[in-house]
Coordinates of C-alpha atoms and ligand atoms in Angstrom, one line a residue:
M1 CA 0.0 0.1 0.0
V2 CA 0.8 3.8 -1.2
T3 CA 2.5 5.9 1.9
S4 CA 2.3 8.8 3.1
Q5 CA 6.5 8.7 3.5
D6 CA 6.6 7.4 -0.7
C7 CA 4.2 10.6 -1.4
I8 CA 6.9 13.1 0.1
D9 CA 9.5 11.2 -1.6
K10 CA 8.1 11.1 -5.0
Y11 CA 6.0 14.4 -4.7
G12 CA 7.3 16.5 -1.1
E13 CA 6.2 17.5 1.9
P14 CA 2.8 18.8 1.5
N15 CA 2.9 22.5 3.0
V16 CA 2.4 26.0 1.6
Q17 CA 6.1 25.4 -0.1
M18 CA 4.9 22.3 -2.1
E19 CA 5.9 23.0 -5.8
Y20 CA 2.8 21.3 -7.4
K21 CA 4.8 19.9 -10.6
H22 CA 2.5 16.8 -9.7
M23 CA -1.0 18.2 -9.9
Q24 CA -3.1 19.2 -13.1
V25 CA -6.8 20.6 -13.6
W26 CA -8.2 17.9 -15.0
D27 CA -11.2 18.1 -16.8
I28 CA -13.5 14.7 -16.7
P29 CA -14.5 14.2 -20.3
A30 CA -17.7 14.7 -21.4
A31 CA -19.0 11.2 -22.5
I32 CA -18.5 9.9 -19.1
N33 CA -19.0 13.3 -16.7
R34 CA -22.4 13.6 -18.6
Q35 CA -23.2 10.1 -17.0
L36 CA -22.4 10.7 -13.8
P37 CA -24.6 13.5 -12.7
D38 CA -22.7 14.0 -8.9
T39 CA -19.3 14.5 -10.1
P40 CA -17.5 17.5 -11.0
D41 CA -16.7 18.4 -14.3
R42 CA -13.4 19.2 -13.8
V43 CA -10.9 17.8 -10.9
Y44 CA -7.3 19.2 -9.4
C45 CA -5.5 15.8 -9.2
N46 CA -2.5 14.4 -9.4
K47 CA -1.2 13.4 -12.9
D48 CA -0.7 9.7 -12.2
M49 CA -4.3 10.2 -11.0
V50 CA -6.1 10.8 -14.1
N51 CA -5.4 7.5 -16.0
P52 CA -6.4 5.2 -13.3
L53 CA -9.6 8.1 -12.2
L54 CA -10.5 7.7 -15.8
C55 CA -10.2 4.2 -15.4
A56 CA -13.3 3.8 -12.4
L57 CA -15.0 6.1 -14.1
Q58 CA -15.4 4.3 -17.2
N59 CA -15.8 1.2 -15.0
V60 CA -18.8 2.8 -13.4
V61 CA -20.7 4.3 -16.4
Q62 CA -19.8 0.6 -18.7
R63 CA -21.0 -1.7 -15.7
D64 CA -24.6 1.0 -15.3
L65 CA -23.3 1.6 -12.0
Q66 CA -23.8 5.1 -12.0
D67 CA -26.7 6.0 -9.7
E68 CA -23.8 3.9 -7.3
I69 CA -21.9 7.7 -6.9
K70 CA -24.5 9.3 -5.1
T71 CA -22.1 12.1 -3.8
W72 CA -18.3 13.5 -4.5
D73 CA -16.6 14.4 -1.3
G74 CA -13.2 15.5 -2.4
L75 CA -10.0 14.6 -3.6
F76 CA -7.3 17.2 -3.2
N77 CA -6.7 18.5 0.4
I78 CA -4.1 18.8 2.4
R79 CA -4.4 17.7 5.8
K80 CA -3.5 15.1 8.3
K81 CA -5.5 11.7 8.4
R82 CA -8.2 12.0 10.7
G83 CA -6.9 11.2 14.1
L84 CA -3.3 10.6 13.2
R85 CA -0.3 12.9 12.7
S86 CA 1.0 11.7 8.8
W87 CA -0.3 13.0 5.8
S88 CA -3.4 11.9 4.4
L89 CA -3.0 10.6 0.6
H90 CA -5.6 13.1 -0.5
S91 CA -3.0 16.2 0.6
W92 CA -0.9 13.9 -2.7
G93 CA -4.2 14.4 -5.0
I94 CA -4.0 10.3 -5.2
A95 CA -6.8 9.5 -3.4
V96 CA -11.0 10.4 -3.2
D97 CA -13.9 10.1 -1.3
I98 CA -17.1 9.2 -2.7
N99 CA -20.9 8.2 -0.6
A100 CA -19.6 10.2 2.2
A101 CA -22.2 10.0 4.1
W102 CA -23.0 5.9 3.8
N103 CA -19.4 5.4 4.8
G104 CA -17.8 7.1 7.1
L105 CA -14.7 6.4 9.6
G106 CA -14.8 3.3 11.2
R107 CA -18.3 1.9 10.2
E108 CA -19.6 -0.6 7.9
P109 CA -19.1 0.6 4.6
Q110 CA -22.2 0.8 2.5
M111 CA -20.8 0.3 -0.8
S112 CA -21.5 -2.4 -3.1
K113 CA -18.7 -4.5 -4.3
E114 CA -19.5 -4.3 -8.0
L115 CA -19.0 -0.8 -7.8
V116 CA -15.2 -0.8 -5.4
A117 CA -14.6 -3.3 -8.1
C118 CA -14.4 -0.6 -10.9
F119 CA -12.1 1.4 -8.8
T120 CA -9.9 -2.0 -7.8
D121 CA -10.0 -3.2 -11.4
A122 CA -8.3 0.2 -12.4
G123 CA -5.5 0.6 -9.8
F124 CA -6.9 1.5 -6.3
D125 CA -6.9 0.6 -2.9
W126 CA -10.3 0.5 -1.2
G127 CA -10.6 1.6 2.9
G128 CA -13.3 -0.3 3.0
T129 CA -10.9 -3.1 3.5
W130 CA -8.6 -1.5 6.3
R131 CA -8.5 -2.0 9.7
R132 CA -10.3 1.4 11.0
K133 CA -12.7 1.1 8.0
D134 CA -12.9 4.0 5.7
G135 CA -15.1 3.1 2.6
M136 CA -15.7 5.9 1.2
H137 CA -12.1 6.3 0.3
F138 CA -10.4 5.3 -2.6
Q139 CA -6.3 5.6 -3.1
L140 CA -3.7 4.8 -5.7
A141 CA -2.1 1.2 -5.3
T142 CA 1.3 2.1 -6.6
I143 CA 2.8 5.5 -7.6
Ligands
ZN1 ZN1 -10.6 9.8 1.5

């Protein structure tokens, strides 16, 4: 699993001095996005995130699971992991949260295995399998 130290080594410390060369504004292709009403038109994300995220969203559409993405709850956000000292992988724009209201930290995830597979097949790890379950959370499995 990708750790915050892996991200520091590759992208740098997430702070105000961080260079953002690894980040980009990405317009989600309209053909995909128009079928996903709850996703934003554009996201600010890591360049390494674009292809896996595109693949995951294509999987959602191709597998006819559009209705299962109920809320888009954020991608890039410089912050510590909740209750911990290490940086969240959201700090480097390589993690995304969806359906947060039904998949709170430490709760039993309410997400279908089919929806989870859209992301894990595209190269994401899912927080719903962790000891401290984080069912809303998907992060790149490799960087
Ligand atoms: Zn998250």
